[in-house]
mmCIF file of C-alpha atoms in Angstrom:
data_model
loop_
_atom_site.group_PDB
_atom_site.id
_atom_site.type_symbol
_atom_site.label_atom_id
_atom_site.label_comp_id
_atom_site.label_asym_id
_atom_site.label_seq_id
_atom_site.Cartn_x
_atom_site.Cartn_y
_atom_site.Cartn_z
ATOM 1 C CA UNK A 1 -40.600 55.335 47.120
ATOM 2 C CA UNK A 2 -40.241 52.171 44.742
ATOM 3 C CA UNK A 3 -36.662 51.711 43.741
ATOM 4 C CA UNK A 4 -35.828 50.626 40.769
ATOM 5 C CA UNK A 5 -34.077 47.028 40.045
ATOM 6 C CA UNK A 6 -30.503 47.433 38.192
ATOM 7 C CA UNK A 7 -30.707 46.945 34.957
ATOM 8 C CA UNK A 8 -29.346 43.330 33.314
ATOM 9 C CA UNK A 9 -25.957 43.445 32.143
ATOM 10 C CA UNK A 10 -26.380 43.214 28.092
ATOM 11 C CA UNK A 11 -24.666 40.175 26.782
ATOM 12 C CA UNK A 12 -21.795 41.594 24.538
ATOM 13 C CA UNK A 13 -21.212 38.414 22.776
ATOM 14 C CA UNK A 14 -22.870 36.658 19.908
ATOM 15 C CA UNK A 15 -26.122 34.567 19.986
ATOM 16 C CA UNK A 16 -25.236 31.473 20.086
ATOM 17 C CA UNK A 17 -21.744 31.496 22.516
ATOM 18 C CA UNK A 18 -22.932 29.234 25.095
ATOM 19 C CA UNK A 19 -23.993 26.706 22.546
ATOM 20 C CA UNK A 20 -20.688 27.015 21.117
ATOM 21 C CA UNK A 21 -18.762 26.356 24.696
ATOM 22 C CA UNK A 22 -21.232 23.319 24.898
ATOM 23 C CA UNK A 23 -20.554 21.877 21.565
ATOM 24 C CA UNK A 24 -16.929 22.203 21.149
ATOM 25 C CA UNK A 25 -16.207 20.839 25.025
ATOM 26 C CA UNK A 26 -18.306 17.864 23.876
ATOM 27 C CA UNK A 27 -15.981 17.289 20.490
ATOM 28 C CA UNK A 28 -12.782 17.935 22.026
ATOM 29 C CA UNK A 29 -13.641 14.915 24.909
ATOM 30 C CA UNK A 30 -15.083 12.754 22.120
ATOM 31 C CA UNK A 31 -12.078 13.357 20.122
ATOM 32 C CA UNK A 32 -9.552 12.773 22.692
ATOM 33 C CA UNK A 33 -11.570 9.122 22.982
ATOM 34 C CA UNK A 34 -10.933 8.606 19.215
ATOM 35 C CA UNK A 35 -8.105 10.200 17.926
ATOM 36 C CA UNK A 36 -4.419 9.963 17.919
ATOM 37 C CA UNK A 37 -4.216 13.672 16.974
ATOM 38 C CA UNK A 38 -3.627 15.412 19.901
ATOM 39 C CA UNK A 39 -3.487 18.826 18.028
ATOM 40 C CA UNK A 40 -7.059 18.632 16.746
ATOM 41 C CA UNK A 41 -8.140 18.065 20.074
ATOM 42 C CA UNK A 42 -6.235 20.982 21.765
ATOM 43 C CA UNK A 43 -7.924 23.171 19.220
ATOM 44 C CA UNK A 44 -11.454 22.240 20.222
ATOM 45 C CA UNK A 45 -10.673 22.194 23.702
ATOM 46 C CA UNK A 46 -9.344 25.790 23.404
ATOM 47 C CA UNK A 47 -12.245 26.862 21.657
ATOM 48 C CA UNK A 48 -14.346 25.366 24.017
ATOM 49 C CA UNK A 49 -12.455 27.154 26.720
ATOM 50 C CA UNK A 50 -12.792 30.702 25.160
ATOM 51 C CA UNK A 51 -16.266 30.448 24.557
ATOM 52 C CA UNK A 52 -17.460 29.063 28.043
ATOM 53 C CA UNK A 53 -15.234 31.620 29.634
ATOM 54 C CA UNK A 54 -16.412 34.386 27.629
ATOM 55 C CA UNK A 55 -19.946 33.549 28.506
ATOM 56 C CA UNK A 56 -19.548 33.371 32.302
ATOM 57 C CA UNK A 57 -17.573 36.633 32.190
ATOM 58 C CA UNK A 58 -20.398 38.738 30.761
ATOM 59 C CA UNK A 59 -23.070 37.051 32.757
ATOM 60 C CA UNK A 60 -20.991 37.645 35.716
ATOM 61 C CA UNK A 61 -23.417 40.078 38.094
ATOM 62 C CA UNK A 62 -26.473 37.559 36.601
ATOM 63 C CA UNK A 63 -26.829 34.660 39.462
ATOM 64 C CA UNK A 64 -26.471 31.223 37.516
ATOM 65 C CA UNK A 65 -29.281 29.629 36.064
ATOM 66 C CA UNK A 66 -29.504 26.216 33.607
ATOM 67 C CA UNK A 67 -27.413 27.958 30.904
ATOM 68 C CA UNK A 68 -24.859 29.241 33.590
ATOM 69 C CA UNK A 69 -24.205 25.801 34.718
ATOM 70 C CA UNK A 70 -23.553 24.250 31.562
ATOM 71 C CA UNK A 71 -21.173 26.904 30.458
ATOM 72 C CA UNK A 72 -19.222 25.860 33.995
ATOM 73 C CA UNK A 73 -19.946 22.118 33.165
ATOM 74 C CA UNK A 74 -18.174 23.140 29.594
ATOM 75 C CA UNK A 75 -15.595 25.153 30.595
ATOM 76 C CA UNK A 76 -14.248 22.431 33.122
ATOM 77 C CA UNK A 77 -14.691 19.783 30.628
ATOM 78 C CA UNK A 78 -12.753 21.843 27.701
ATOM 79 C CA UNK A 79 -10.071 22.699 30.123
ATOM 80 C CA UNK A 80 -9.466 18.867 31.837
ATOM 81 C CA UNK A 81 -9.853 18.053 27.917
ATOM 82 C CA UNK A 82 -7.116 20.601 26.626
ATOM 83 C CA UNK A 83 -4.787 19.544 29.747
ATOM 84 C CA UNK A 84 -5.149 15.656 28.878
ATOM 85 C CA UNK A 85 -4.361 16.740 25.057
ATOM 86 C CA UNK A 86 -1.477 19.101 25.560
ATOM 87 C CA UNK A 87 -0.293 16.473 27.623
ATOM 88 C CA UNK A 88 -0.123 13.904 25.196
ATOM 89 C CA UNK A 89 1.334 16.379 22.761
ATOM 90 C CA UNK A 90 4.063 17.556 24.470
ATOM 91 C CA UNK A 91 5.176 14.265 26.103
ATOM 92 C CA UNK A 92 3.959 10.982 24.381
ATOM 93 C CA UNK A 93 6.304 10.647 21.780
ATOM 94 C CA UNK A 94 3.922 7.963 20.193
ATOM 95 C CA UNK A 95 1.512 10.635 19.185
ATOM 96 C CA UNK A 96 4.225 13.429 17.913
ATOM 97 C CA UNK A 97 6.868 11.620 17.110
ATOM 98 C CA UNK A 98 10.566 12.022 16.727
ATOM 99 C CA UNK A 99 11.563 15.156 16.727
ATOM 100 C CA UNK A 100 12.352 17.272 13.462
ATOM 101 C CA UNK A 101 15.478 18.950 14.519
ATOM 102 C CA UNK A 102 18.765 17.512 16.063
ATOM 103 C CA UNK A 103 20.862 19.946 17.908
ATOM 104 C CA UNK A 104 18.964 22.858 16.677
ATOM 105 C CA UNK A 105 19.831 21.723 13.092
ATOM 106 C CA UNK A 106 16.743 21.237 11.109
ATOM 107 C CA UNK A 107 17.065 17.230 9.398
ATOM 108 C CA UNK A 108 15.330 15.082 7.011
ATOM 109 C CA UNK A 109 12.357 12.676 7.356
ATOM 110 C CA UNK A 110 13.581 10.602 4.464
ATOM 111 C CA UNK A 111 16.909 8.822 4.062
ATOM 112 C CA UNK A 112 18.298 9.296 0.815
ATOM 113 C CA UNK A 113 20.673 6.211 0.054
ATOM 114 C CA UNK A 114 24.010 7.095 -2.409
ATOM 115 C CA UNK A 115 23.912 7.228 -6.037
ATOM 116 C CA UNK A 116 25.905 3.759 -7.566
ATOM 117 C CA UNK A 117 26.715 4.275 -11.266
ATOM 118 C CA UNK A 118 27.538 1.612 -13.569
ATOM 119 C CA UNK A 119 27.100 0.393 -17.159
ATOM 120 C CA UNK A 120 24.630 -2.104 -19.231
ATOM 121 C CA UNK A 121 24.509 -4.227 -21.815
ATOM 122 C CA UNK A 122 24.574 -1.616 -24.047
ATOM 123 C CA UNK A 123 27.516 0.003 -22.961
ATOM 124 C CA UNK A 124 25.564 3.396 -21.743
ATOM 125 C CA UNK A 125 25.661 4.483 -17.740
ATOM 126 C CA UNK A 126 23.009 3.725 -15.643
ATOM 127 C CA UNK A 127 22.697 4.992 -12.263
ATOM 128 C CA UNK A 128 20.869 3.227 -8.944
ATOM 129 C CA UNK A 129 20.627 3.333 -5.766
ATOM 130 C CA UNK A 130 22.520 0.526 -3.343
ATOM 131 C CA UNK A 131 20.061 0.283 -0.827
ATOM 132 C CA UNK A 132 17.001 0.528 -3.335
ATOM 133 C CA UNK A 133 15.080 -3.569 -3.137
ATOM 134 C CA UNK A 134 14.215 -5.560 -6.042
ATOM 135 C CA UNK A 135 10.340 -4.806 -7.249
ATOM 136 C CA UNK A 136 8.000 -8.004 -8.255
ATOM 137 C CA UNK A 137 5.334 -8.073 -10.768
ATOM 138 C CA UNK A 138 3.123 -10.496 -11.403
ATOM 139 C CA UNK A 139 3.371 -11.643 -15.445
ATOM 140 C CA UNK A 140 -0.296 -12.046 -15.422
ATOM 141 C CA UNK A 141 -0.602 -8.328 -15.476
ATOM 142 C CA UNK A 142 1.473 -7.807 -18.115
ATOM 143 C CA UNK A 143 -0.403 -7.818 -21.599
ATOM 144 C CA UNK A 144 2.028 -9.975 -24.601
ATOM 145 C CA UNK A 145 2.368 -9.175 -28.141
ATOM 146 C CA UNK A 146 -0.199 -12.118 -28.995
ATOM 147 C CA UNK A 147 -1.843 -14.072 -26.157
ATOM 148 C CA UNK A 148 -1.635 -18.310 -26.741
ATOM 149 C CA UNK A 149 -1.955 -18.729 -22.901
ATOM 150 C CA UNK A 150 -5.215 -18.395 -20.825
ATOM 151 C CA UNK A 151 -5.177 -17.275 -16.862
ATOM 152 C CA UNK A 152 -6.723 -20.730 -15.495
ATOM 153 C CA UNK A 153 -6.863 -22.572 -12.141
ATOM 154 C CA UNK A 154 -4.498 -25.818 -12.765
ATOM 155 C CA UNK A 155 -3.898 -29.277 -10.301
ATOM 156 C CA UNK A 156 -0.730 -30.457 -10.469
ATOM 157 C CA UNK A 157 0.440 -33.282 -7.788
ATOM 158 C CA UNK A 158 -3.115 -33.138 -6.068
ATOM 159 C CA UNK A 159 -2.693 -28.902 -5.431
ATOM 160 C CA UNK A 160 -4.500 -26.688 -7.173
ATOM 161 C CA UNK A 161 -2.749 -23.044 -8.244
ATOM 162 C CA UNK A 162 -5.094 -20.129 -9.558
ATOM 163 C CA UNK A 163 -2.473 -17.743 -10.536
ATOM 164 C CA UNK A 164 -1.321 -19.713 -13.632
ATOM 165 C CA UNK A 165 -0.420 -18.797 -17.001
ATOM 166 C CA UNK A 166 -2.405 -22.133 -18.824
ATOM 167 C CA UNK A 167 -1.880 -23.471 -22.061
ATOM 168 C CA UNK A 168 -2.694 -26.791 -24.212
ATOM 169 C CA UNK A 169 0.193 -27.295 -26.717
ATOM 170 C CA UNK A 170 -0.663 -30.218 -28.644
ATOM 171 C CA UNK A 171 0.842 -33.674 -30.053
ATOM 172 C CA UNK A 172 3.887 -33.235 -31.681
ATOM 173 C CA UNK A 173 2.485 -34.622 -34.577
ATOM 174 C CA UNK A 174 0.578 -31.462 -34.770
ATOM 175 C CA UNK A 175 2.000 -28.016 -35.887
ATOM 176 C CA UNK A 176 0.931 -26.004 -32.910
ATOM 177 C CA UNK A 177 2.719 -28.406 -30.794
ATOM 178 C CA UNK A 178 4.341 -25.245 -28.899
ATOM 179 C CA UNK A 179 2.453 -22.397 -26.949
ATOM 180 C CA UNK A 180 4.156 -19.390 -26.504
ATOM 181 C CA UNK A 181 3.980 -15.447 -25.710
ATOM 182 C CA UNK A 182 6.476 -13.034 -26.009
ATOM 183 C CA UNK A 183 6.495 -9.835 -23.234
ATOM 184 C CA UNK A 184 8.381 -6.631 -23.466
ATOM 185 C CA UNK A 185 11.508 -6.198 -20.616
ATOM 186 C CA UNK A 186 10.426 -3.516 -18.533
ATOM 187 C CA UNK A 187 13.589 -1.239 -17.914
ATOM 188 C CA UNK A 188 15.906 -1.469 -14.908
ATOM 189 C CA UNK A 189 19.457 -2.142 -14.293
ATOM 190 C CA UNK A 190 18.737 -5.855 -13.382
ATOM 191 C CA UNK A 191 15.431 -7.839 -14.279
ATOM 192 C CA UNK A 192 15.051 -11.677 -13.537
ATOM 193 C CA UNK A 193 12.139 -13.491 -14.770
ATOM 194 C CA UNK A 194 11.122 -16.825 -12.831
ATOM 195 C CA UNK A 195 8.221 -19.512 -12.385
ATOM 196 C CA UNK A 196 7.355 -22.618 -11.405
ATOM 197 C CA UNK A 197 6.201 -24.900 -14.144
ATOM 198 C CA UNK A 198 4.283 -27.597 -14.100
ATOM 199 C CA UNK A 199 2.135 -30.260 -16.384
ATOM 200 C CA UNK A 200 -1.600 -30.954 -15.029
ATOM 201 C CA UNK A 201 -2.361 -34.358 -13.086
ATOM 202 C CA UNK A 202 -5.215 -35.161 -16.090
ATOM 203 C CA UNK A 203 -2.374 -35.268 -18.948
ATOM 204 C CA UNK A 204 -1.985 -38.219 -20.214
ATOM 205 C CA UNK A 205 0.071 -40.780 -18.744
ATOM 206 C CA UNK A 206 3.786 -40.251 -19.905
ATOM 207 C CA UNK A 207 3.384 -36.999 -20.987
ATOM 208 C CA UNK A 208 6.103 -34.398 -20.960
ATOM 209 C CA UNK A 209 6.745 -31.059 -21.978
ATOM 210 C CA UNK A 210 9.603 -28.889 -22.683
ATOM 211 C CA UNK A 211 9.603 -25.070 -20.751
ATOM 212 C CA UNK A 212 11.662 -22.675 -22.697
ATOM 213 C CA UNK A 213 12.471 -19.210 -22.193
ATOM 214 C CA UNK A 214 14.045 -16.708 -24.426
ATOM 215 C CA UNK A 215 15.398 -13.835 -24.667
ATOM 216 C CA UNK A 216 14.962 -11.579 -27.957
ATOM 217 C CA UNK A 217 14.148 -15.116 -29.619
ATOM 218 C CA UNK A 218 17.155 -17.143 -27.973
ATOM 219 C CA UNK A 219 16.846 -20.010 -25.500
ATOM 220 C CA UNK A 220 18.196 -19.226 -22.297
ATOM 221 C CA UNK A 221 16.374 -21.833 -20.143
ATOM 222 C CA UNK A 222 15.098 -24.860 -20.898
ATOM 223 C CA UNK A 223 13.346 -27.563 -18.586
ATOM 224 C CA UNK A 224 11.548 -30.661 -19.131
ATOM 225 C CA UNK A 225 8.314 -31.492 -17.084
ATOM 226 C CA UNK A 226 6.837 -34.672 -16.840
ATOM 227 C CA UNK A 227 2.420 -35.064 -15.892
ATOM 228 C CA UNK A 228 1.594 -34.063 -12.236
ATOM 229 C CA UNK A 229 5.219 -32.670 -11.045
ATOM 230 C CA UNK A 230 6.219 -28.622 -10.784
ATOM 231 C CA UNK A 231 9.828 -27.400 -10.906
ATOM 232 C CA UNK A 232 11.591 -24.140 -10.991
ATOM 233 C CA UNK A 233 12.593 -22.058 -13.744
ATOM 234 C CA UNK A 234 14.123 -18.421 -14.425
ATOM 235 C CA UNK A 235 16.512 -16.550 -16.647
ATOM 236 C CA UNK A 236 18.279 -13.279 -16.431
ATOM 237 C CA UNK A 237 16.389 -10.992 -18.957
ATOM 238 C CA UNK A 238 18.440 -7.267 -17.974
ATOM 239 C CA UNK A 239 19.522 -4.969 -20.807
ATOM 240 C CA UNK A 240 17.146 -6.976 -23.357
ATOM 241 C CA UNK A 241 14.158 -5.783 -25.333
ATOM 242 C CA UNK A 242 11.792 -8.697 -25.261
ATOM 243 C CA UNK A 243 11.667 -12.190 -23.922
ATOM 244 C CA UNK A 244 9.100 -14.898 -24.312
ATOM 245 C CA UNK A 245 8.088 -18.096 -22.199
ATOM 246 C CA UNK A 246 7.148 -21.255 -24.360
ATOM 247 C CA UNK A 247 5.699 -24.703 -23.707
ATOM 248 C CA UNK A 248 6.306 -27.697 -26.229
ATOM 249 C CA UNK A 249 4.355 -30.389 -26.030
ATOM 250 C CA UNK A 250 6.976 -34.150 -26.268
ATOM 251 C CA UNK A 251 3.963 -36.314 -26.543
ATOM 252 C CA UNK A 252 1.459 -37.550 -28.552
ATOM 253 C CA UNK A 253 -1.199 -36.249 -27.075
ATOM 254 C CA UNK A 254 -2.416 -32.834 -26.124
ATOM 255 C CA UNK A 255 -1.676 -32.490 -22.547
ATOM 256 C CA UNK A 256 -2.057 -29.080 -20.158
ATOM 257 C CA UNK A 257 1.023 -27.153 -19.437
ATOM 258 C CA UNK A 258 1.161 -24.153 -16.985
ATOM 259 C CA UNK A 259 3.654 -21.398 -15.838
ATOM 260 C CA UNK A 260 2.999 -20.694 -11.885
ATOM 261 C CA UNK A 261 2.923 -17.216 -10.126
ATOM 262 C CA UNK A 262 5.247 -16.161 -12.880
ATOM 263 C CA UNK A 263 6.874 -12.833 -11.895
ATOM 264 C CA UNK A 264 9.553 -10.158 -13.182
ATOM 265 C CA UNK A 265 12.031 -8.834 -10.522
ATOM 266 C CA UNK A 266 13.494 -5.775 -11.078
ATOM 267 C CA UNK A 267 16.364 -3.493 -9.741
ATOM 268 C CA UNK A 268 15.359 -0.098 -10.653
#
């Protein structure tokens, strides 16, 4: 009498599992190679683990074959992969950082420094903070009311600068003896406007040229430059509406004059 063999045990999970197990064991090792998350990789290691486990339990009475022993290949992987990454989560402070709450009281991630009130120019309150630093911006980004200077690589004293505010002012036997643009004060509580200035090496001999800055059309600094030297220059522009920079030519002949990394400093 021919007995009959027991029947298979039907697979009650989806087409597809063991593939899963494989795949996601592979990600979460790759990803504990390659990224400082160690959350990410806990979650593919757990999925990993679920599906490889899954897939051994209902093949459990079936003796292994190839895809039984890479669902044991994955589900050792995912789990040496999910203890290296809830390792690193739970104890490398490098990876999760400080923590969020101090002495059970939840606290914040950004420091907010105190409020300092005062007055401006104008006689109306402003209000800053005391710890908050002075912002630069370059003048060359700034558009003027009329342009007279051109954004041009100048040598003065054998060194070439590229960020320079370039223009030719003339003899002064000429009427456009003087370049000059005029720029809109950004608001803040204090703004500072400084360069270096400079005449190019290829002026002619002698030349010299007077630097002036103003504010809402008054001097407020003024500087003479002589051909192939640089100095400083910068004025306290807060509380105004406009100020201008200005280059007047003392010789008699046309000669290249150039503001250098000129920048506005602010106090917001």
């Amino acid at each position: 009498m021919n007995q009959q063999a027991p029947a298979k045990r039907p697979n009650p999970l989806l087409p597809g599992t063991g593939l899963v197990a494989d795949v996601s064991a592979v990600v979460a090792l790759v990803l504990t190679l390659t990224t400082t998350s160690a959350t990410v990789v806990a979650v593919a290691a757990g999925v990993a683990v679920i599906a490889s486990a899954g897939y051994l339990w209902s093949y459990r009475d079936v003796p292994l074959g190839g895809k039984g022993f890479l669902a044991v290949v994955a589900l050792a992987v995912a789990v040496a992969t999910a203890s290296i990454a809830l390792t690193r989560l739970f104890l490398d402070p490098a990876v999760t950082g400080p923590s969020d709450t101090e002495g059970g009281t939840p606290r914040s991630t950004t420091s907010r420094p105190a409020a300092v009130t005062g007055t401006n120019t104008t006689g109306q309150p402003t209000t800053s903070t005391d710890q908050a630093g002075p912002a630069e911006r370059s003048l060359l980004s700034l558009t003027p009311q009329e342009e007279d200077y051109v954004h041009l690589p100048i040598t003065i004293n054998g060194t070439t600068y590229s960020q320079a505010k370039v223009g030719k002012p003339f003899s002064n036997y000429a009427m456009d003896r003087v370049v000059d643009e005029e720029y809109t004060v950004p608001p803040a509580v204090s703004t500072i406007f400084r360069s270096r200035i400079g005449v190019a090496d290829d002026a002619p001999t002698g030349a010299s040229v007077t630097f002036t800055i103003t504010v809402d059309g008054r001097p407020v600094a003024t500087k003479v430059v002589t051909r192939g030297t640089i100095d400083d220059i910068e004025a306290d522009i807060s509380g105004q509406t406009r100020f201008g920079i200005s280059a007047e030519n003392e010789s008699s002949e046309p000669a290249l004059a150039a503001w250098i990394d000129p920048v506005i400093v602010s106090r917001t």
